[in-house]
CSV table of C-alpha atoms and ligand atoms in Angstrom, one decimal:
chain,number,residue,atom,x,y,z
A,1,MET,CA,77.8,115.1,44.4
A,2,PRO,CA,76.8,116.9,47.4
A,3,LYS,CA,73.2,115.9,48.5
A,4,ASN,CA,70.9,118.8,50.4
A,5,LEU,CA,74.0,120.9,51.4
A,6,GLY,CA,73.0,124.5,52.3
A,7,LEU,CA,69.5,123.7,52.8
A,8,THR,CA,69.3,126.2,55.5
A,9,PRO,CA,72.2,128.4,56.8
A,10,PRO,CA,75.0,126.3,57.9
A,11,MET,CA,75.6,126.8,61.7
A,12,GLY,CA,78.9,126.0,63.5
A,13,TRP,CA,81.9,127.4,65.0
A,14,ASN,CA,85.1,129.2,63.8
A,15,SER,CA,88.5,129.6,64.9
A,16,TRP,CA,89.3,132.7,63.6
A,17,ASN,CA,87.5,135.7,65.5
A,18,THR,CA,89.0,134.5,68.9
A,19,PHE,CA,91.9,132.4,68.0
A,20,SER,CA,93.4,133.6,64.3
A,21,TRP,CA,96.7,131.8,64.2
A,22,LYS,CA,97.1,130.3,67.7
A,23,ILE,CA,95.4,127.3,67.2
A,24,ASP,CA,96.1,123.4,67.8
A,25,GLU,CA,94.8,120.0,67.9
A,26,ASN,CA,93.9,120.6,71.7
A,27,LEU,CA,91.7,123.8,70.6
A,28,ILE,CA,89.6,122.3,68.0
A,29,LYS,CA,89.1,118.9,70.3
A,30,GLY,CA,88.1,121.5,73.2
A,31,ALA,CA,85.7,123.3,70.9
A,32,ALA,CA,84.2,120.0,69.6
A,33,ASP,CA,83.7,119.2,73.4
A,34,ALA,CA,82.0,122.5,74.3
A,35,MET,CA,79.8,122.2,71.1
A,36,VAL,CA,78.3,119.0,72.5
A,37,GLU,CA,78.6,119.9,76.2
A,38,THR,CA,76.8,123.5,76.2
A,39,GLY,CA,73.9,122.0,74.1
A,40,LEU,CA,75.4,124.2,71.0
A,41,LYS,CA,75.1,121.0,69.1
A,42,ASP,CA,71.2,120.2,70.1
A,43,ALA,CA,70.3,123.9,69.2
A,44,GLY,CA,71.4,122.9,65.6
A,45,TYR,CA,75.1,123.9,65.3
A,46,GLU,CA,77.1,121.3,63.2
A,47,TYR,CA,80.3,122.3,61.7
A,48,VAL,CA,83.7,123.0,63.9
A,49,VAL,CA,85.9,124.9,61.3
A,50,ILE,CA,89.8,125.3,61.4
A,51,ASP,CA,90.3,128.9,59.6
A,52,ASP,CA,94.0,130.1,58.0
A,53,CYS,CA,97.0,129.4,59.8
A,54,TRP,CA,96.9,125.5,60.1
A,55,SER,CA,99.5,124.5,57.7
A,56,LEU,CA,103.5,124.8,57.0
A,57,LYS,CA,104.1,127.4,55.0
A,58,GLU,CA,105.4,125.4,52.1
A,59,ARG,CA,103.8,122.5,50.2
A,60,ASP,CA,105.8,119.1,50.4
A,61,LYS,CA,107.7,117.4,47.5
A,62,ASP,CA,104.4,116.2,46.3
A,63,GLY,CA,102.7,119.3,46.3
A,64,ASN,CA,100.5,118.4,49.2
A,65,ILE,CA,99.5,120.8,51.7
A,66,VAL,CA,101.4,119.7,55.0
A,67,PRO,CA,99.4,120.4,58.5
A,68,ASP,CA,101.7,122.3,61.0
A,69,PRO,CA,103.1,119.6,63.0
A,70,GLU,CA,103.7,121.6,66.1
A,71,LYS,CA,100.0,122.5,66.1
A,72,PHE,CA,98.6,119.5,64.9
A,73,PRO,CA,101.2,116.9,65.5
A,74,ASN,CA,98.7,113.5,64.7
A,75,GLY,CA,97.8,115.3,61.2
A,76,MET,CA,94.1,116.5,60.3
A,77,LYS,CA,92.6,113.3,59.9
A,78,ALA,CA,92.9,112.4,63.6
A,79,VAL,CA,91.2,115.9,64.3
A,80,ALA,CA,88.5,115.2,61.8
A,81,ASP,CA,88.0,111.7,63.2
A,82,TYR,CA,87.9,113.3,66.7
A,83,VAL,CA,85.1,116.3,65.6
A,84,HIS,CA,82.9,113.5,63.9
A,85,SER,CA,83.2,110.8,66.7
A,86,LYS,CA,81.5,113.9,68.6
A,87,GLY,CA,78.4,113.6,65.8
A,88,LEU,CA,79.7,116.8,64.5
A,89,LYS,CA,81.2,117.9,61.3
A,90,PHE,CA,84.7,119.3,60.1
A,91,GLY,CA,85.7,122.4,58.4
A,92,ILE,CA,89.0,123.5,57.1
A,93,TYR,CA,90.3,127.0,55.2
A,94,SER,CA,92.3,127.6,51.9
A,95,CYS,CA,92.1,130.0,49.5
A,96,SER,CA,91.8,130.9,45.8
A,97,GLY,CA,94.7,132.7,45.4
A,98,THR,CA,98.5,131.6,45.7
A,99,HIS,CA,98.5,132.3,49.2
A,100,THR,CA,96.1,132.6,52.2
A,101,CYS,CA,95.5,135.8,53.6
A,102,ALA,CA,98.1,135.1,56.6
A,103,ASN,CA,100.6,134.1,53.9
A,104,TYR,CA,100.2,130.2,53.8
A,105,PRO,CA,99.9,128.0,50.8
A,106,GLY,CA,96.8,128.6,49.0
A,107,SER,CA,95.0,126.4,46.6
A,108,PHE,CA,95.6,128.4,43.3
A,109,GLU,CA,96.3,125.5,40.4
A,110,HIS,CA,96.3,122.9,42.9
A,111,GLU,CA,92.4,123.0,43.1
A,112,TYR,CA,91.8,119.2,42.2
A,113,GLN,CA,95.0,118.3,44.5
A,114,ASP,CA,93.7,119.9,47.7
A,115,ALA,CA,89.9,119.1,47.3
A,116,ALA,CA,91.0,115.1,47.1
A,117,LEU,CA,93.9,115.7,50.3
A,118,PHE,CA,90.8,117.2,52.3
A,119,ALA,CA,88.5,114.4,51.5
A,120,SER,CA,90.8,112.0,52.5
A,121,TRP,CA,91.0,113.6,56.0
A,122,GLY,CA,87.2,113.8,56.2
A,123,VAL,CA,86.8,117.4,55.5
A,124,ASP,CA,83.2,118.4,55.4
A,125,PHE,CA,83.2,122.4,54.9
A,126,LEU,CA,85.8,124.0,52.9
A,127,LYS,CA,85.8,128.7,53.8
A,128,TYR,CA,87.5,129.6,50.4
A,129,ASP,CA,89.5,132.9,50.5
A,130,TYR,CA,90.5,135.7,48.1
A,131,CYS,CA,93.4,136.9,48.8
A,132,TYR,CA,96.8,136.7,46.7
A,133,LYS,CA,94.5,136.1,43.7
A,134,PRO,CA,96.0,136.5,40.5
A,135,LYS,CA,94.6,139.6,38.7
A,136,THR,CA,94.5,138.3,35.2
A,137,VAL,CA,92.3,135.2,36.6
A,138,PRO,CA,88.3,136.0,37.3
A,139,GLY,CA,87.4,135.2,40.4
A,140,ASP,CA,84.1,133.4,39.3
A,141,LEU,CA,86.2,130.9,37.4
A,142,LEU,CA,88.3,130.4,40.6
A,143,TYR,CA,85.5,129.4,42.8
A,144,ARG,CA,83.7,127.4,39.7
A,145,ARG,CA,87.0,125.6,39.8
A,146,MET,CA,87.2,124.5,43.3
A,147,ALA,CA,83.3,124.0,43.2
A,148,MET,CA,83.7,121.2,40.5
A,149,ALA,CA,86.5,119.8,42.6
A,150,LEU,CA,84.5,119.4,45.6
A,151,ARG,CA,81.4,118.3,44.1
A,152,ASN,CA,83.4,115.4,42.4
A,153,CYS,CA,85.9,114.6,45.3
A,154,GLY,CA,84.1,111.6,46.5
A,155,ARG,CA,82.7,113.3,49.8
A,156,ASP,CA,80.2,115.7,50.8
A,157,ILE,CA,81.8,119.2,51.2
A,158,LEU,CA,80.2,122.4,52.1
A,159,PHE,CA,81.7,125.3,50.0
A,160,SER,CA,81.8,128.4,51.7
A,161,ALA,CA,83.0,131.5,49.5
A,162,CYS,CA,84.8,133.8,51.0
A,163,ASN,CA,85.5,137.0,48.8
A,164,TRP,CA,84.1,139.9,51.0
A,165,GLY,CA,81.3,140.9,48.6
A,166,ALA,CA,84.0,141.8,46.1
A,167,ASP,CA,83.6,141.8,42.0
A,168,ASN,CA,79.9,141.7,42.3
A,169,VAL,CA,80.0,138.1,43.7
A,170,HIS,CA,76.2,138.5,44.6
A,171,ASP,CA,75.6,138.1,41.0
A,172,TRP,CA,77.5,135.0,40.1
A,173,ILE,CA,78.2,133.0,43.1
A,174,ARG,CA,75.2,131.0,43.1
A,175,ASN,CA,75.9,129.4,39.6
A,176,THR,CA,79.5,128.5,40.7
A,177,GLY,CA,78.2,125.8,43.0
A,178,ALA,CA,79.0,127.5,46.6
A,179,GLN,CA,76.5,127.2,49.1
A,180,MET,CA,77.2,130.0,51.3
A,181,PHE,CA,79.5,133.2,50.4
A,182,ARG,CA,80.9,135.9,52.5
A,183,SER,CA,79.5,139.6,51.1
A,184,THR,CA,81.2,141.5,53.5
A,185,GLY,CA,84.7,142.7,54.9
A,186,ASP,CA,85.5,141.3,58.3
A,187,ILE,CA,83.8,142.0,61.2
A,188,GLN,CA,85.4,143.4,64.2
A,189,ASP,CA,83.7,143.0,67.8
A,190,ASN,CA,82.1,146.3,68.1
A,191,TRP,CA,78.7,147.9,67.3
A,192,ASN,CA,79.4,150.0,64.5
A,193,SER,CA,80.9,146.8,62.8
A,194,ILE,CA,77.9,144.9,63.3
A,195,LYS,CA,75.6,147.7,62.1
A,196,ASN,CA,77.8,148.4,59.0
A,197,LEU,CA,77.7,145.0,57.7
A,198,ALA,CA,74.3,144.5,58.5
A,199,LEU,CA,73.2,147.6,56.7
A,200,SER,CA,75.3,146.6,53.6
A,201,GLN,CA,73.4,143.5,52.9
A,202,LEU,CA,69.7,144.6,53.5
A,203,ASP,CA,69.2,145.7,49.5
A,204,LYS,CA,70.7,142.3,48.8
A,205,GLN,CA,68.1,140.1,50.5
A,206,SER,CA,66.6,138.5,47.1
A,207,GLN,CA,70.0,137.3,46.3
A,208,GLY,CA,70.7,134.9,49.0
A,209,GLY,CA,68.6,131.8,49.7
A,210,THR,CA,68.4,127.9,49.8
A,211,TYR,CA,71.4,126.3,48.6
A,212,CYS,CA,73.7,129.7,48.4
A,213,TRP,CA,73.5,131.8,51.5
A,214,ASN,CA,74.5,135.4,52.0
A,215,ASP,CA,76.9,135.2,55.1
A,216,ILE,CA,77.7,138.5,56.7
A,217,ASP,CA,80.5,136.8,58.6
A,218,MET,CA,81.1,135.2,61.7
A,219,LEU,CA,79.5,136.0,64.8
A,220,VAL,CA,81.1,138.3,67.5
A,221,VAL,CA,78.6,137.2,70.3
A,222,GLY,CA,80.4,136.5,73.4
A,223,MET,CA,83.7,137.8,72.7
A,224,SER,CA,83.5,140.6,75.0
A,225,GLY,CA,86.7,142.3,73.4
A,226,HIS,CA,88.9,139.0,73.9
A,227,SER,CA,90.6,138.2,70.6
A,228,GLU,CA,94.3,137.0,70.1
A,229,ASN,CA,93.9,139.5,66.9
A,230,GLY,CA,94.2,142.7,68.1
A,231,TRP,CA,92.3,144.0,64.8
A,232,ILE,CA,89.1,141.8,65.6
A,233,ALA,CA,88.8,142.9,69.2
A,234,GLY,CA,89.5,146.8,68.9
A,235,LYS,CA,90.1,148.4,71.9
A,236,GLY,CA,89.2,145.2,73.7
A,237,PHE,CA,85.6,146.2,75.2
A,238,GLY,CA,83.6,144.2,73.0
A,239,CYS,CA,80.1,145.0,72.8
A,240,THR,CA,77.3,144.9,75.3
A,241,TYR,CA,74.4,142.1,75.8
A,242,GLU,CA,71.9,144.2,74.2
A,243,GLU,CA,74.2,144.4,71.0
A,244,TYR,CA,75.0,141.2,70.8
A,245,LYS,CA,71.2,140.0,71.1
A,246,THR,CA,70.7,142.5,68.2
A,247,HIS,CA,73.7,141.5,66.0
A,248,PHE,CA,72.1,137.7,66.6
A,249,SER,CA,68.7,139.1,65.7
A,250,LEU,CA,69.8,140.3,62.4
A,251,TRP,CA,72.1,137.6,61.3
A,252,ALA,CA,69.1,135.2,62.0
A,253,ILE,CA,66.4,137.0,60.3
A,254,MET,CA,68.8,137.8,57.2
A,255,ASN,CA,69.5,134.3,57.0
A,256,SER,CA,73.1,134.6,57.5
A,257,PRO,CA,75.1,131.3,58.4
A,258,LEU,CA,75.2,131.3,62.2
A,259,MET,CA,79.1,130.5,62.7
A,260,ILE,CA,80.4,131.1,66.1
A,261,GLY,CA,83.5,133.1,66.8
A,262,CYS,CA,83.6,133.4,70.5
A,263,ASP,CA,85.9,130.9,72.9
A,264,ILE,CA,82.6,128.4,73.5
A,265,ARG,CA,84.7,126.6,76.2
A,266,ASN,CA,84.2,129.5,78.1
A,267,MET,CA,80.8,130.9,77.6
A,268,SER,CA,79.2,133.3,80.3
A,269,GLU,CA,74.9,132.6,80.6
A,270,GLU,CA,74.4,135.6,78.9
A,271,THR,CA,76.4,134.5,75.8
A,272,LYS,CA,74.7,131.3,76.2
A,273,ASN,CA,71.3,132.6,76.1
A,274,ILE,CA,71.9,134.4,72.8
A,275,LEU,CA,73.4,131.7,70.9
A,276,LEU,CA,71.0,129.1,72.2
A,277,ASN,CA,68.1,131.0,71.6
A,278,LYS,CA,65.7,128.2,70.1
A,279,ASP,CA,62.9,130.9,69.0
A,280,VAL,CA,65.6,132.9,67.0
A,281,ILE,CA,67.4,129.9,65.6
A,282,ALA,CA,63.8,128.6,64.0
A,283,ILE,CA,63.6,131.7,62.2
A,284,ASN,CA,67.1,131.8,60.8
A,285,GLN,CA,66.5,127.8,59.8
A,286,ASP,CA,63.2,128.5,58.5
A,287,PRO,CA,62.8,125.9,55.7
A,288,GLU,CA,61.7,128.1,52.9
A,289,GLY,CA,64.8,130.5,53.2
A,290,ARG,CA,63.2,133.3,52.2
A,291,GLY,CA,64.8,137.1,52.6
A,292,VAL,CA,63.5,140.0,54.5
A,293,TYR,CA,61.9,143.3,53.2
A,294,GLU,CA,62.1,146.8,54.6
A,295,ILE,CA,58.8,147.7,56.1
A,296,ASP,CA,57.9,151.5,56.3
A,297,HIS,CA,57.4,152.9,60.0
A,298,TRP,CA,57.2,156.1,61.8
A,299,CYS,CA,60.6,156.8,63.1
A,300,ASN,CA,63.7,158.4,61.9
A,301,GLN,CA,66.0,157.1,59.5
A,302,SER,CA,68.0,155.0,62.2
A,303,CYS,CA,65.6,152.5,62.7
A,304,LYS,CA,64.3,149.5,60.8
A,305,GLY,CA,61.6,147.2,60.5
A,306,LEU,CA,62.2,143.8,58.9
A,307,VAL,CA,60.0,141.4,57.9
A,308,LYS,CA,60.4,137.9,56.6
A,309,PRO,CA,57.6,135.3,55.6
A,310,LEU,CA,57.9,131.6,57.3
A,311,GLU,CA,56.9,128.5,56.0
A,312,ASN,CA,54.2,128.0,58.2
A,313,GLY,CA,52.6,131.0,57.2
A,314,ASP,CA,53.8,133.3,60.2
A,315,TYR,CA,56.1,136.4,60.1
A,316,ALA,CA,59.1,137.1,62.0
A,317,ILE,CA,59.4,140.8,62.3
A,318,CYS,CA,62.6,142.4,63.8
A,319,LEU,CA,62.3,146.5,64.7
A,320,VAL,CA,66.0,147.6,65.0
A,321,ASN,CA,67.2,151.2,66.7
A,322,PHE,CA,70.5,151.8,64.9
A,323,ALA,CA,70.8,155.3,66.5
A,324,ASP,CA,73.2,156.4,69.3
A,325,GLY,CA,72.0,157.9,72.4
A,326,GLU,CA,70.1,157.4,75.5
A,327,HIS,CA,66.4,157.6,74.3
A,328,PRO,CA,63.9,155.0,72.9
A,329,ALA,CA,62.4,155.6,69.9
A,330,GLU,CA,59.0,154.3,69.1
A,331,ILE,CA,58.6,152.2,66.1
A,332,SER,CA,55.5,151.8,64.5
A,333,PHE,CA,54.1,150.3,61.6
A,334,ASN,CA,50.8,149.3,59.6
A,335,PHE,CA,49.8,146.1,58.8
A,336,TRP,CA,48.5,147.3,55.7
A,337,ASP,CA,52.2,147.3,54.3
A,338,MET,CA,52.6,143.7,55.1
A,339,GLY,CA,49.7,142.7,53.1
A,340,LEU,CA,47.0,142.7,56.0
A,341,THR,CA,43.8,144.4,54.7
A,342,TYR,CA,41.4,145.8,57.5
A,343,ASN,CA,38.7,143.7,55.8
A,344,SER,CA,40.7,140.5,56.3
A,345,GLY,CA,38.9,138.8,59.4
A,346,PHE,CA,42.6,138.5,60.9
A,347,ALA,CA,44.6,140.1,63.5
A,348,LEU,CA,48.3,139.5,64.4
A,349,GLU,CA,49.5,137.5,67.5
A,350,PHE,CA,52.7,138.6,68.5
A,351,TYR,CA,55.1,136.7,70.1
A,352,ASP,CA,58.6,138.0,71.5
A,353,CYS,CA,61.7,135.8,70.6
A,354,TRP,CA,63.7,137.1,73.4
A,355,GLU,CA,61.0,137.3,76.3
A,356,HIS,CA,59.9,134.1,75.3
A,357,LYS,CA,56.1,135.1,75.6
A,358,THR,CA,52.9,136.3,73.8
A,359,VAL,CA,52.9,140.2,73.8
A,360,GLY,CA,49.1,140.5,72.6
A,361,THR,CA,46.8,140.6,69.6
A,362,PHE,CA,46.8,143.6,67.2
A,363,ARG,CA,44.4,144.7,64.5
A,364,GLU,CA,46.0,147.4,62.5
A,365,ARG,CA,49.1,148.5,64.0
A,366,PHE,CA,52.1,147.6,66.1
A,367,SER,CA,54.4,150.0,68.1
A,368,ALA,CA,57.5,149.5,70.7
A,369,HIS,CA,59.7,151.6,72.4
A,370,ILE,CA,63.1,150.6,71.2
A,371,MET,CA,66.5,151.5,73.0
A,372,PRO,CA,69.5,152.6,71.0
A,373,HIS,CA,71.3,149.5,69.6
A,374,SER,CA,68.8,147.1,70.7
A,375,CYS,CA,66.2,145.3,68.7
A,376,ARG,CA,62.9,143.4,69.3
A,377,LEU,CA,62.4,140.1,67.4
A,378,TYR,CA,58.7,138.8,67.1
A,379,ARG,CA,57.2,135.8,65.6
A,380,VAL,CA,53.7,136.7,64.4
A,381,LYS,CA,50.7,134.4,63.7
A,382,LEU,CA,47.5,135.4,61.7
A,383,VAL,CA,44.7,134.8,64.1
A,384,LYS,CA,40.8,134.9,63.1
A,385,VAL,CA,38.9,138.3,64.9
B,401,GLA,C1,90.2,136.8,55.7
B,401,GLA,C2,88.9,136.6,56.1
B,401,GLA,C3,88.7,136.3,57.5
B,401,GLA,C4,89.8,135.3,58.1
B,401,GLA,C5,91.1,135.7,57.5
B,401,GLA,C6,92.2,134.9,57.9
B,401,GLA,O1,90.6,138.1,56.1
B,401,GLA,O2,88.1,137.4,55.4
B,401,GLA,O3,87.4,135.7,57.8
B,401,GLA,O4,89.6,134.2,57.2
B,401,GLA,O5,91.0,136.1,56.2
B,401,GLA,O6,93.5,135.2,57.3
């Protein structure tokens, strides 16, 4: 039985966003090396995950999935062993339907066989997609099947469901036994995609949490328009530094798993600055795993104020300006709406998680001017006045 998998949002790297079908043993080993050398491992990133396109198109005569010998000439166990030798965990991908989304064999009606095979290779994480699902079979049954197979395969394998928010997944996924679930369609490396995915999950924050996290999709931070996959790359411009910071802040405060999607072997200082931000990661990894609520503010509808209670009595607050344009918006709010009354004897001390400094102590309200596509992320502490 899995022990304590998914206690906090899983963190790691996944091959899909940048490399898609262009994957091989050297890439995965290089990614594992980079996880250690860049400090990502020390910051909490743990899983190295191979997404779609790792196998041959046909199972062998015994019905087993076969790693593509051109991409993985030493088989998958050798890759898993290498990843483990770096103190990291190894993830792989399959699908609840007959085929994966890129047309490789899916695990439909092979669930127990595949779970045993993955366990024998040393797999620690399985991303499980929803393409080519037979229409007559309910999705919740297919996730229950693989969950049961994984939970009894003799190895702790984190189950990462990926049905893109279809079929009211929020209502039933936790009860299947999955530790995380994709709630959205695929991310693209542009601001509109980031904005739409985040906004689509704001009203569903009470449905994810400890042991079963709402996965808003893998990060595009640091991709800067570079991907083998033209659909993800779009026009190839990527996002600005501010937009990637907003993306990371939102995923963090909304408790999404933090699965990096850029080429971590070649990260810019800006990208490292974002992905290694310990203050932001601490908000994501807070042991209580509470979702955010929205707070009233005096700004137009394009702004959002999000609040997440933290384990030690602090609160995380993210103020976001989703609007386009060139002018900052003033986002201000009353502490009353967070539950802090005027006569409480407390004020809030604001610590800026991107500037890494305390910005001041405020008694009744707070206000910040925020540029379009930008945010501020604070950790606030109650202090006696
Ligand atoms: C789906 C998933 C993606 C990726 C691809 C692989 O689109 O949502 O994250 O795994 O399949 O084909």
